[in-house]
Short mmCIF file of C-alpha atoms and ligand atoms in Angstrom, two decimals:
data_model
loop_
_atom_site.label_atom_id
_atom_site.label_comp_id
_atom_site.label_asym_id
_atom_site.label_seq_id
_atom_site.Cartn_x
_atom_site.Cartn_y
_atom_site.Cartn_z
CA MET A 1 0.00 0.00 0.00
CA THR A 2 2.12 2.87 -1.22
CA ALA A 3 -0.65 5.53 -1.23
CA SER A 4 -0.65 5.26 2.53
CA LEU A 5 -0.55 8.90 3.57
CA PHE A 6 -3.85 10.73 4.04
CA ILE A 7 -3.24 14.45 3.74
CA ASP A 8 -5.80 17.19 3.18
CA GLY A 9 -8.54 14.70 2.31
CA ALA A 10 -6.57 12.69 -0.29
CA TRP A 11 -4.58 9.45 -0.27
CA THR A 12 -1.05 9.89 -1.56
CA ALA A 13 2.34 8.22 -1.71
CA GLY A 14 3.86 11.54 -0.68
CA SER A 15 6.37 13.77 -2.37
CA GLY A 16 9.42 11.51 -1.98
CA SER A 17 10.42 7.98 -2.81
CA ARG A 18 11.31 6.59 0.63
CA ARG A 19 9.36 3.47 1.58
CA GLY A 20 9.22 1.17 4.59
CA THR A 21 8.94 -2.60 4.28
CA VAL A 22 6.05 -4.34 6.02
CA LEU A 23 6.71 -7.86 7.32
CA ASP A 24 4.50 -10.76 8.33
CA PRO A 25 5.73 -11.58 11.86
CA ALA A 26 4.65 -15.20 11.46
CA THR A 27 7.08 -15.73 8.57
CA GLY A 28 9.47 -12.80 8.74
CA LEU A 29 8.79 -12.23 5.03
CA ALA A 30 7.94 -8.92 3.37
CA THR A 31 4.27 -8.45 2.52
CA GLY A 32 4.18 -4.87 1.32
CA GLU A 33 5.53 -1.38 1.67
CA VAL A 34 4.45 1.88 3.16
CA ALA A 35 5.16 5.39 1.87
CA PHE A 36 7.21 7.70 4.09
CA ALA A 37 6.31 11.35 4.46
CA GLU A 38 8.85 14.03 3.53
CA VAL A 39 9.05 17.55 4.96
CA ALA A 40 6.83 18.89 2.16
CA ASP A 41 4.17 16.35 3.13
CA LEU A 42 4.41 17.36 6.78
CA GLU A 43 3.94 21.00 5.81
CA ARG A 44 0.89 20.09 3.73
CA ALA A 45 -0.55 18.11 6.64
CA LEU A 46 0.00 21.03 9.01
CA ALA A 47 -1.73 23.48 6.66
CA ALA A 48 -4.59 21.01 6.19
CA ALA A 49 -4.98 20.45 9.94
CA GLU A 50 -5.08 24.20 10.51
CA ARG A 51 -7.81 24.67 7.89
CA GLY A 52 -9.61 21.54 9.08
CA PHE A 53 -9.66 22.81 12.65
CA ALA A 54 -11.18 26.14 11.58
CA VAL A 55 -14.06 24.19 10.00
CA TRP A 56 -14.49 21.39 12.56
CA LYS A 57 -14.52 23.52 15.69
CA LYS A 58 -17.61 25.28 14.31
CA VAL A 59 -19.48 22.04 13.62
CA SER A 60 -21.96 21.48 16.46
CA ALA A 61 -21.19 18.78 19.01
CA TYR A 62 -24.45 17.16 17.89
CA GLU A 63 -23.33 16.91 14.25
CA ARG A 64 -19.80 15.81 15.20
CA SER A 65 -21.36 13.04 17.22
CA ALA A 66 -23.47 11.91 14.26
CA ILE A 67 -20.38 11.76 12.01
CA LEU A 68 -18.42 9.83 14.63
CA ARG A 69 -21.26 7.34 15.04
CA ARG A 70 -21.24 6.80 11.26
CA ALA A 71 -17.49 6.11 11.47
CA ALA A 72 -18.13 3.62 14.28
CA ALA A 73 -20.74 1.83 12.16
CA LEU A 74 -18.26 1.55 9.28
CA VAL A 75 -15.59 0.10 11.59
CA ARG A 76 -18.14 -2.44 12.86
CA GLU A 77 -19.06 -3.40 9.26
CA ARG A 78 -15.38 -3.81 8.37
CA ALA A 79 -14.21 -5.40 11.60
CA GLU A 80 -13.20 -8.66 9.88
CA ILE A 81 -11.08 -6.84 7.27
CA ILE A 82 -9.47 -4.68 9.93
CA ALA A 83 -8.82 -7.68 12.20
CA ALA A 84 -7.20 -9.64 9.37
CA ALA A 85 -4.90 -6.69 8.64
CA ILE A 86 -3.92 -6.40 12.32
CA THR A 87 -3.03 -10.10 12.48
CA ALA A 88 -1.18 -10.08 9.17
CA GLU A 89 1.13 -7.23 10.19
CA GLN A 90 1.26 -7.35 13.99
CA GLY A 91 0.89 -11.10 14.54
CA LYS A 92 -1.69 -11.40 17.33
CA PRO A 93 -4.30 -14.18 17.14
CA LEU A 94 -7.28 -13.32 14.98
CA ALA A 95 -9.65 -13.52 17.96
CA GLU A 96 -7.64 -10.81 19.76
CA ALA A 97 -7.51 -8.72 16.58
CA ARG A 98 -11.31 -8.96 16.27
CA MET A 99 -11.64 -7.78 19.86
CA GLU A 100 -9.35 -4.88 19.04
CA ALA A 101 -11.41 -3.87 16.00
CA LEU A 102 -14.67 -4.08 17.95
CA ALA A 103 -13.18 -2.17 20.87
CA ALA A 104 -12.39 0.59 18.36
CA VAL A 105 -16.13 0.82 17.66
CA GLU A 106 -16.74 1.27 21.38
CA HIS A 107 -14.10 3.99 21.67
CA ILE A 108 -15.60 5.97 18.80
CA GLU A 109 -19.18 5.56 20.03
CA TRP A 110 -18.29 6.51 23.58
CA ASN A 111 -16.46 9.64 22.45
CA ALA A 112 -19.34 10.50 20.11
CA GLU A 113 -21.63 10.54 23.14
CA GLU A 114 -19.22 12.16 25.59
CA GLY A 115 -18.42 14.96 23.11
CA ARG A 116 -22.04 16.07 23.43
CA ARG A 117 -21.57 16.40 27.17
CA ALA A 118 -18.43 18.55 27.23
CA TYR A 119 -20.21 20.99 29.49
CA GLY A 120 -18.75 24.21 30.81
CA ARG A 121 -19.79 25.89 34.10
CA LEU A 122 -21.65 28.93 35.38
CA ILE A 123 -19.93 30.29 38.48
CA PRO A 124 -22.05 32.43 40.85
CA ALA A 125 -20.71 35.99 40.61
CA ARG A 126 -20.10 38.48 43.39
CA ALA A 127 -22.31 41.12 41.75
CA PRO A 128 -25.85 40.48 40.43
CA GLU A 129 -25.17 42.09 37.02
CA VAL A 130 -22.15 39.84 36.34
CA THR A 131 -22.26 36.43 34.63
CA GLN A 132 -19.19 34.19 34.95
CA LEU A 133 -18.76 31.37 32.45
CA VAL A 134 -16.20 28.63 32.03
CA LYS A 135 -16.36 27.52 28.42
CA LYS A 136 -14.91 24.29 27.07
CA GLU A 137 -13.06 24.76 23.77
CA PRO A 138 -11.12 22.29 21.62
CA VAL A 139 -7.38 22.83 22.17
CA GLY A 140 -6.59 22.95 18.43
CA PRO A 141 -4.72 20.75 15.93
CA VAL A 142 -3.16 17.68 17.54
CA ALA A 143 -0.03 15.67 16.67
CA ALA A 144 -0.46 12.04 17.71
CA PHE A 145 2.05 9.17 17.71
CA SER A 146 0.73 5.64 18.16
CA PRO A 147 2.62 2.34 18.46
CA TRP A 148 2.46 -1.05 16.75
CA ASN A 149 1.25 -3.26 19.63
CA PHE A 150 -2.38 -2.23 19.17
CA PRO A 151 -2.25 -0.72 15.69
CA VAL A 152 -5.93 0.27 15.75
CA ASN A 153 -6.73 0.71 19.40
CA GLN A 154 -3.92 3.08 20.31
CA LEU A 155 -4.71 5.17 17.24
CA VAL A 156 -8.48 5.25 17.57
CA ARG A 157 -8.33 6.52 21.15
CA LYS A 158 -6.45 9.58 19.96
CA ILE A 159 -8.51 10.23 16.83
CA ALA A 160 -11.91 9.65 18.47
CA SER A 161 -11.26 11.88 21.49
CA ALA A 162 -9.64 14.64 19.42
CA LEU A 163 -12.52 14.69 16.93
CA ALA A 164 -15.21 14.49 19.62
CA ALA A 165 -13.66 17.53 21.31
CA GLY A 166 -13.59 19.47 18.02
CA CYS A 167 -9.85 19.21 17.30
CA SER A 168 -8.19 18.26 14.02
CA ILE A 169 -5.42 15.68 14.13
CA ILE A 170 -2.25 14.59 12.35
CA ALA A 171 -1.59 11.01 13.38
CA LYS A 172 1.70 9.24 12.77
CA ALA A 173 0.81 5.58 12.93
CA PRO A 174 3.33 2.71 13.19
CA GLU A 175 5.30 1.88 10.05
CA GLU A 176 5.30 -1.84 11.02
CA THR A 177 1.49 -2.09 10.92
CA PRO A 178 0.08 0.44 8.44
CA THR A 179 -2.85 -1.36 6.80
CA SER A 180 -5.29 -1.50 9.71
CA ALA A 181 -4.53 2.15 10.53
CA ILE A 182 -5.31 3.05 6.92
CA GLU A 183 -8.58 1.07 7.06
CA LEU A 184 -9.52 2.88 10.27
CA VAL A 185 -8.86 6.33 8.81
CA ARG A 186 -10.92 5.40 5.71
CA CYS A 187 -13.89 4.87 8.01
CA PHE A 188 -13.59 8.45 9.33
CA GLU A 189 -13.14 9.76 5.79
CA GLU A 190 -16.20 7.92 4.47
CA ALA A 191 -18.27 8.91 7.50
CA GLY A 192 -18.00 12.52 6.33
CA VAL A 193 -15.28 14.04 8.50
CA PRO A 194 -14.42 17.30 6.66
CA THR A 195 -11.21 17.62 4.65
CA GLY A 196 -8.07 18.22 6.68
CA VAL A 197 -9.60 17.21 10.03
CA VAL A 198 -7.91 13.79 10.04
CA ASN A 199 -4.47 13.30 8.48
CA LEU A 200 -2.44 10.10 8.58
CA LEU A 201 1.33 9.88 8.19
CA PHE A 202 4.06 7.25 8.22
CA GLY A 203 7.78 7.87 7.99
CA VAL A 204 10.88 8.27 10.10
CA PRO A 205 9.38 8.84 13.57
CA ALA A 206 12.04 11.29 14.81
CA GLU A 207 11.80 13.44 11.67
CA ILE A 208 8.04 13.67 11.92
CA SER A 209 7.84 14.33 15.65
CA GLU A 210 10.51 17.01 15.57
CA HIS A 211 8.84 18.82 12.70
CA LEU A 212 5.26 18.61 13.95
CA ILE A 213 5.96 19.41 17.60
CA ALA A 214 7.94 22.51 16.63
CA SER A 215 5.15 23.83 14.42
CA PRO A 216 3.04 26.66 15.85
CA VAL A 217 -0.01 24.98 14.29
CA ILE A 218 0.16 22.05 16.73
CA GLN A 219 -1.41 22.74 20.11
CA LYS A 220 -1.34 19.30 21.69
CA VAL A 221 0.83 16.18 21.47
CA SER A 222 -0.26 12.70 22.38
CA PHE A 223 2.28 9.87 22.43
CA THR A 224 2.03 6.19 23.31
CA GLY A 225 5.31 4.26 23.37
CA SER A 226 8.44 3.61 25.37
CA VAL A 227 9.75 5.63 28.32
CA PRO A 228 12.99 6.72 26.53
CA VAL A 229 11.10 8.02 23.49
CA GLY A 230 8.48 9.61 25.76
CA ARG A 231 11.22 11.39 27.68
CA HIS A 232 12.69 12.72 24.43
CA LEU A 233 9.30 13.89 23.13
CA ALA A 234 8.34 15.43 26.49
CA ALA A 235 11.50 17.55 26.29
CA LEU A 236 10.56 18.69 22.77
CA VAL A 237 7.04 19.42 23.93
CA ALA A 238 8.38 21.48 26.84
CA ARG A 239 10.68 23.44 24.57
CA HIS A 240 7.72 24.40 22.39
CA LEU A 241 5.27 24.78 25.30
CA LYS A 242 2.63 22.37 24.05
CA ARG A 243 0.11 20.38 26.06
CA SER A 244 0.73 16.67 26.07
CA THR A 245 -0.46 13.25 27.08
CA MET A 246 2.32 10.69 27.54
CA GLU A 247 1.27 7.06 27.78
CA LEU A 248 4.55 5.25 28.31
CA GLY A 249 5.89 1.92 29.43
CA GLY A 250 5.08 -0.14 32.49
CA HIS A 251 6.33 -3.04 34.57
CA ALA A 252 3.10 -4.16 36.16
CA PRO A 253 3.15 -6.02 39.47
CA PHE A 254 0.64 -8.83 40.04
CA ILE A 255 0.24 -9.46 43.77
CA VAL A 256 -1.19 -12.76 45.01
CA THR A 257 -1.73 -12.72 48.75
CA ALA A 258 -2.12 -15.71 51.08
CA LYS A 259 -5.87 -14.98 51.09
CA ALA A 260 -6.29 -15.11 47.30
CA ASP A 261 -8.31 -17.40 45.08
CA VAL A 262 -5.06 -18.96 43.85
CA ALA A 263 -6.56 -20.99 41.00
CA GLY A 264 -8.43 -17.92 39.73
CA ALA A 265 -5.25 -15.85 39.97
CA ALA A 266 -3.24 -18.44 38.01
CA THR A 267 -5.86 -18.58 35.25
CA LEU A 268 -6.01 -14.81 34.91
CA ALA A 269 -2.21 -14.58 35.09
CA ALA A 270 -1.84 -16.74 31.97
CA VAL A 271 -4.54 -14.81 30.09
CA THR A 272 -3.28 -11.31 30.91
CA LYS A 273 0.44 -12.08 30.65
CA PHE A 274 0.41 -13.73 27.23
CA ARG A 275 -2.28 -11.62 25.58
CA ASN A 276 -0.67 -10.04 22.53
CA ALA A 277 2.46 -12.05 23.41
CA GLY A 278 3.04 -9.74 26.37
CA GLN A 279 3.42 -6.69 24.12
CA VAL A 280 1.07 -4.62 26.22
CA CYS A 281 2.14 -1.62 28.28
CA ALA A 282 0.02 -2.84 31.22
CA SER A 283 1.11 -6.48 30.84
CA PRO A 284 1.85 -8.01 34.26
CA THR A 285 5.57 -8.76 34.64
CA ARG A 286 6.44 -9.12 38.33
CA PHE A 287 4.25 -11.77 39.98
CA LEU A 288 4.71 -11.22 43.70
CA VAL A 289 3.27 -14.27 45.37
CA ASP A 290 2.92 -14.88 49.09
CA GLU A 291 5.19 -17.75 50.10
CA ALA A 292 2.22 -19.62 51.59
CA VAL A 293 0.60 -20.01 48.14
CA PHE A 294 3.70 -19.78 45.94
CA GLU A 295 3.93 -23.43 44.87
CA ALA A 296 0.21 -23.73 44.12
CA PHE A 297 0.28 -20.51 42.09
CA ILE A 298 3.38 -21.30 40.06
CA ASP A 299 2.12 -24.83 39.28
CA GLY A 300 -1.18 -23.48 38.01
CA PHE A 301 0.41 -20.60 36.07
CA SER A 302 3.19 -22.66 34.47
CA SER A 303 0.89 -25.50 33.41
CA ARG A 304 -1.39 -23.00 31.67
CA ALA A 305 1.55 -21.12 30.12
CA SER A 306 3.25 -24.23 28.75
CA ALA A 307 -0.05 -25.51 27.32
CA LEU A 308 -0.64 -22.35 25.28
CA ASN A 309 -0.94 -22.98 21.57
CA VAL A 310 1.67 -20.70 19.97
CA GLY A 311 1.43 -20.22 16.22
CA PRO A 312 0.55 -17.87 13.37
CA GLY A 313 -2.21 -15.52 14.45
CA ALA A 314 -4.36 -16.41 11.44
CA THR A 315 -4.32 -20.17 12.23
CA ALA A 316 -7.42 -21.42 14.05
CA GLY A 317 -6.74 -22.36 17.66
CA THR A 318 -3.69 -20.12 18.10
CA GLN A 319 -3.62 -18.62 21.59
CA MET A 320 -0.37 -16.67 21.29
CA GLY A 321 1.12 -15.35 18.07
CA PRO A 322 4.66 -14.27 17.19
CA LEU A 323 6.29 -11.12 18.52
CA ALA A 324 5.72 -8.14 16.27
CA HIS A 325 9.25 -7.82 14.91
CA ALA A 326 12.77 -9.21 15.16
CA ARG A 327 13.90 -6.46 17.59
CA ARG A 328 11.56 -7.85 20.24
CA VAL A 329 12.83 -11.43 19.89
CA GLU A 330 16.39 -10.27 20.45
CA ALA A 331 15.33 -8.08 23.38
CA ILE A 332 13.36 -10.88 25.05
CA ASP A 333 16.13 -13.42 24.64
CA ALA A 334 18.64 -10.98 26.13
CA PHE A 335 16.39 -10.54 29.21
CA VAL A 336 16.21 -14.33 29.67
CA GLN A 337 19.96 -14.86 29.27
CA ASP A 338 20.70 -12.08 31.73
CA ALA A 339 18.24 -13.51 34.30
CA ARG A 340 19.83 -16.98 33.96
CA LYS A 341 23.24 -15.42 34.62
CA HIS A 342 21.83 -13.86 37.78
CA GLY A 343 20.69 -17.30 38.97
CA ALA A 344 17.00 -17.22 37.99
CA ARG A 345 15.21 -20.52 37.47
CA VAL A 346 13.55 -21.02 34.06
CA VAL A 347 10.28 -22.75 34.91
CA THR A 348 8.99 -22.94 31.36
CA GLY A 349 9.95 -21.47 27.97
CA GLY A 350 13.08 -19.36 27.76
CA GLU A 351 13.78 -19.91 24.07
CA ARG A 352 12.85 -18.96 20.53
CA LEU A 353 10.38 -21.25 18.81
CA GLY A 354 10.90 -22.50 15.24
CA ASN A 355 13.26 -21.12 12.67
CA GLN A 356 11.02 -18.68 10.86
CA GLY A 357 8.99 -15.73 12.04
CA PHE A 358 9.36 -14.03 15.40
CA PHE A 359 8.10 -16.69 17.82
CA TYR A 360 9.20 -16.91 21.44
CA ALA A 361 7.95 -19.42 24.01
CA PRO A 362 5.71 -18.24 26.86
CA THR A 363 8.31 -17.95 29.61
CA LEU A 364 8.18 -18.12 33.39
CA LEU A 365 11.23 -17.25 35.44
CA ALA A 366 11.20 -17.90 39.18
CA ASP A 367 13.24 -16.60 42.12
CA VAL A 368 14.79 -13.81 40.07
CA PRO A 369 17.19 -11.53 42.00
CA LEU A 370 16.53 -7.79 41.99
CA GLY A 371 19.80 -7.17 40.13
CA ALA A 372 18.58 -8.90 36.96
CA ARG A 373 17.61 -6.53 34.14
CA ILE A 374 14.11 -8.00 33.89
CA MET A 375 13.42 -6.84 37.46
CA ASN A 376 14.10 -3.26 36.44
CA GLU A 377 13.40 -2.77 32.74
CA GLU A 378 10.16 -3.28 30.84
CA PRO A 379 10.40 -6.57 28.91
CA PHE A 380 7.44 -5.94 26.57
CA GLY A 381 7.14 -9.59 25.67
CA PRO A 382 6.02 -13.01 26.91
CA ILE A 383 8.12 -13.24 30.09
CA ALA A 384 6.74 -13.46 33.61
CA VAL A 385 8.85 -13.27 36.74
CA VAL A 386 7.37 -15.19 39.67
CA ASN A 387 8.96 -14.31 43.01
CA ARG A 388 8.01 -15.18 46.59
CA VAL A 389 7.18 -12.43 49.05
CA ALA A 390 6.66 -12.57 52.81
CA GLY A 391 3.30 -10.84 53.26
CA LEU A 392 1.48 -7.88 51.78
CA ASP A 393 3.86 -5.21 53.11
CA ALA A 394 6.75 -6.82 51.24
CA ALA A 395 4.63 -7.21 48.10
CA LEU A 396 3.61 -3.54 48.12
CA ALA A 397 7.18 -2.40 48.75
CA GLU A 398 8.47 -4.41 45.78
CA ALA A 399 5.52 -3.35 43.58
CA ASN A 400 6.25 0.33 44.27
CA ARG A 401 10.05 0.00 44.00
CA LEU A 402 10.32 0.85 40.29
CA PRO A 403 9.78 4.23 38.65
CA TYR A 404 7.08 2.69 36.43
CA ALA A 405 3.48 3.12 37.62
CA LEU A 406 1.03 2.17 34.89
CA GLY A 407 -0.93 -1.08 35.37
CA ALA A 408 -1.12 -3.27 38.49
CA TYR A 409 -3.06 -6.38 39.47
CA ALA A 410 -3.83 -8.09 42.75
CA PHE A 411 -5.70 -11.12 44.02
CA THR A 412 -7.09 -11.31 47.54
CA ARG A 413 -10.42 -12.29 49.09
CA ASP A 414 -9.75 -10.08 52.09
CA LEU A 415 -11.53 -6.72 51.95
CA GLU A 416 -9.00 -4.92 54.09
CA GLU A 417 -6.15 -6.16 51.93
CA ALA A 418 -8.04 -5.11 48.80
CA GLU A 419 -8.55 -1.62 50.24
CA ARG A 420 -4.89 -1.30 51.15
CA ILE A 421 -3.88 -2.40 47.68
CA GLY A 422 -6.18 0.18 46.06
CA ASP A 423 -4.80 2.88 48.37
CA GLU A 424 -1.10 2.05 48.48
CA LEU A 425 -0.17 0.66 45.07
CA GLU A 426 1.42 3.34 42.92
CA ALA A 427 -0.18 2.72 39.56
CA GLY A 428 -2.55 4.62 37.31
CA THR A 429 -4.82 1.65 36.79
CA ILE A 430 -5.35 -1.24 39.23
CA SER A 431 -7.41 -4.42 38.68
CA ILE A 432 -8.25 -6.46 41.81
CA ASN A 433 -9.56 -10.03 41.43
CA HIS A 434 -10.31 -9.57 37.73
CA PHE A 435 -9.11 -7.76 34.59
CA GLY A 436 -10.84 -4.45 34.09
CA HIS A 437 -8.51 -2.10 32.20
CA ALA A 438 -8.75 0.10 29.17
CA MET A 439 -12.43 0.11 28.27
CA ALA A 440 -13.81 3.16 26.47
CA GLU A 441 -15.57 4.57 29.53
CA VAL A 442 -12.68 4.31 32.00
CA PRO A 443 -9.47 6.36 32.24
CA PHE A 444 -6.18 4.65 31.43
CA GLY A 445 -2.83 6.28 32.14
CA GLY A 446 0.25 6.14 34.30
CA PHE A 447 2.16 7.96 37.02
CA LYS A 448 5.90 8.51 37.54
CA ASP A 449 7.97 7.43 34.52
CA SER A 450 4.92 5.79 32.95
CA GLY A 451 3.75 9.23 31.87
CA PHE A 452 0.91 11.60 32.54
CA GLY A 453 -2.62 12.24 31.42
CA ALA A 454 -5.17 9.58 30.59
CA GLU A 455 -6.91 8.17 27.57
CA GLY A 456 -10.46 6.85 27.79
CA GLY A 457 -13.21 8.01 30.10
CA THR A 458 -14.19 11.62 30.63
CA GLU A 459 -10.53 12.31 31.39
CA GLY A 460 -9.54 11.24 27.87
CA LEU A 461 -11.90 13.73 26.26
CA GLN A 462 -10.96 16.55 28.65
CA ALA A 463 -7.34 16.20 27.51
CA TYR A 464 -8.40 17.69 24.15
CA LEU A 465 -10.34 20.61 25.67
CA ARG A 466 -9.22 23.86 27.23
CA ASP A 467 -11.07 26.03 29.71
CA LYS A 468 -11.85 29.63 28.84
CA PHE A 469 -13.18 31.95 31.53
CA VAL A 470 -15.53 34.70 30.35
CA THR A 471 -16.96 37.25 32.76
CA ARG A 472 -19.70 39.56 31.48
CA ARG A 473 -21.29 42.59 33.11
CA ARG A 474 -24.71 43.79 32.00
CA GLY A 475 -25.08 47.36 30.74
P1 NAD B 501 11.11 2.32 20.32
O1 NAD B 501 11.35 2.80 21.69
O2 NAD B 501 12.09 2.59 19.25
O3 NAD B 501 9.70 2.89 19.78
C1 NAD B 501 8.53 2.90 20.54
C2 NAD B 501 7.47 3.65 19.74
O4 NAD B 501 7.85 5.01 19.61
C3 NAD B 501 7.34 3.17 18.29
O5 NAD B 501 5.97 3.20 17.95
C4 NAD B 501 8.14 4.17 17.47
O6 NAD B 501 7.64 4.33 16.16
C5 NAD B 501 7.94 5.43 18.25
N1 NAD B 501 9.06 6.36 18.17
C6 NAD B 501 10.38 6.08 18.30
N2 NAD B 501 11.13 7.20 18.21
C7 NAD B 501 10.26 8.22 18.02
C8 NAD B 501 10.40 9.63 17.87
N3 NAD B 501 11.61 10.24 17.93
N4 NAD B 501 9.29 10.37 17.67
C9 NAD B 501 8.06 9.79 17.64
N5 NAD B 501 7.86 8.47 17.79
C10 NAD B 501 8.94 7.70 17.98
O7 NAD B 501 10.93 0.78 20.44
P2 NAD B 501 10.22 -0.37 19.64
O8 NAD B 501 11.21 -1.47 19.43
O9 NAD B 501 9.39 0.06 18.48
O10 NAD B 501 9.23 -0.81 20.79
C11 NAD B 501 9.74 -1.38 21.96
C12 NAD B 501 9.48 -0.55 23.17
O11 NAD B 501 8.44 0.38 22.97
C13 NAD B 501 9.01 -1.46 24.27
O12 NAD B 501 10.08 -1.75 25.12
C14 NAD B 501 7.92 -0.72 24.96
O13 NAD B 501 8.42 -0.14 26.13
C15 NAD B 501 7.56 0.41 24.07
N6 NAD B 501 6.19 0.37 23.57
C16 NAD B 501 5.23 0.80 24.42
C17 NAD B 501 3.92 0.79 24.01
C18 NAD B 501 2.82 1.24 24.93
O14 NAD B 501 1.68 0.88 24.71
N7 NAD B 501 3.11 2.06 25.94
C19 NAD B 501 3.60 0.36 22.74
C20 NAD B 501 4.63 -0.07 21.88
C21 NAD B 501 5.93 -0.02 22.31
#
């Protein structure tokens, strides 16, 4: 798909000849190419987003909502096509890709509704002839950068909230997984979003972010990706005094106390850890298990992990697909080798699978010392560390030790323990006794090095609005 850039209402291969190669992660073979934007294309996108914003901000919230709901209906109609594209380029099992496509529908519909409720405030004034208003306004054209792990979901959250708020957007989607992003943007185009309001780019990420963030047209930046890149972009954003939402990496703890439903915890551990082959920013990594239930938990978790059916995402019955690209396989293997050197026990997995594609076995490491890299850096892949802890205090201390604070999980049947966990865990999003993250109506975001701001929920929409205070005196 070389006409992969959507600028000023038209699909184009851009003004240059640079192209990226798209691979099938299940085979490692090239399946297509994607056009890269040049500076002239970025300038055209900026001019289009500026014009698009002037039009879109004047469209009523009611009409914007109707257009967004049409886009949601198109995504629902095309969910199978979108899901197949996700699996072909990102690798996840088709069932997960379908869930991703249908979740995109929910994100658009929810924002379509919430955009109609972006209410301001009337503040009682000190004098009877004065009226004090707080008005909600769209912040302006947005530059958004979304990653390859959820090629549709990470992108749709940004587009849907920006559009619902009345902003225009220039989205740089991941070069590894362009087709589903293109299909998504087509749905907005065909739903009747005016020209210039949505623009889609691919290219060299650093070139695009530096150019867009420096432009006076851009009023807000939204990035989802790694902590190092987030740090770099946050510095650029600060230099140019833009608003931003940074949704960065995590290293989620998963606490299992002595009072937990251990079998339930082990089942959920295998589902949440190996979803999308662990390439999820809120994927649980450090399983902190009370010593009283350690053996029962690790038996249950490892038997489920080793029984997972790993294969091409498009093959029926596959429960875990390949990693998205070769870089991740190397990174994951390096984490495992380093942990072995530090004396960790490999309970299951710990090796590449097959000799084609980017497959890695679901891996459990036990009794891993704090000095191992995996205890400190985000693995972003199918590795779980299962360590014993002596009680809830020790579990909370270890959970909060790292500078990451995005997702966290806990299992306990004890109400007081559950309350303490909700209060004392440092994480932006905590699931206790179930998995409840990242739905359209709830906020999702991190603290500390995991970033700031939230996507989803009312908070996600508010991130694209600014407050204007108007005070008016009669006569
Ligand atoms: P990476 O750090 O090179 O890139 C991460 C993401 O940032 C990619 O989507 C990339 O296109 C983008 N990016 C990189 N440099 C950029 C720049 N200067 N301007 C704008 N965007 C830029 O690593 P990678 O190998 O692609 O991914 C691995 C790491 O990324 C993982 O370790 C994980 O921490 C992180 N990641 C996080 C999420 C998330 O949901 N938070 C998603 C994907 C990747």
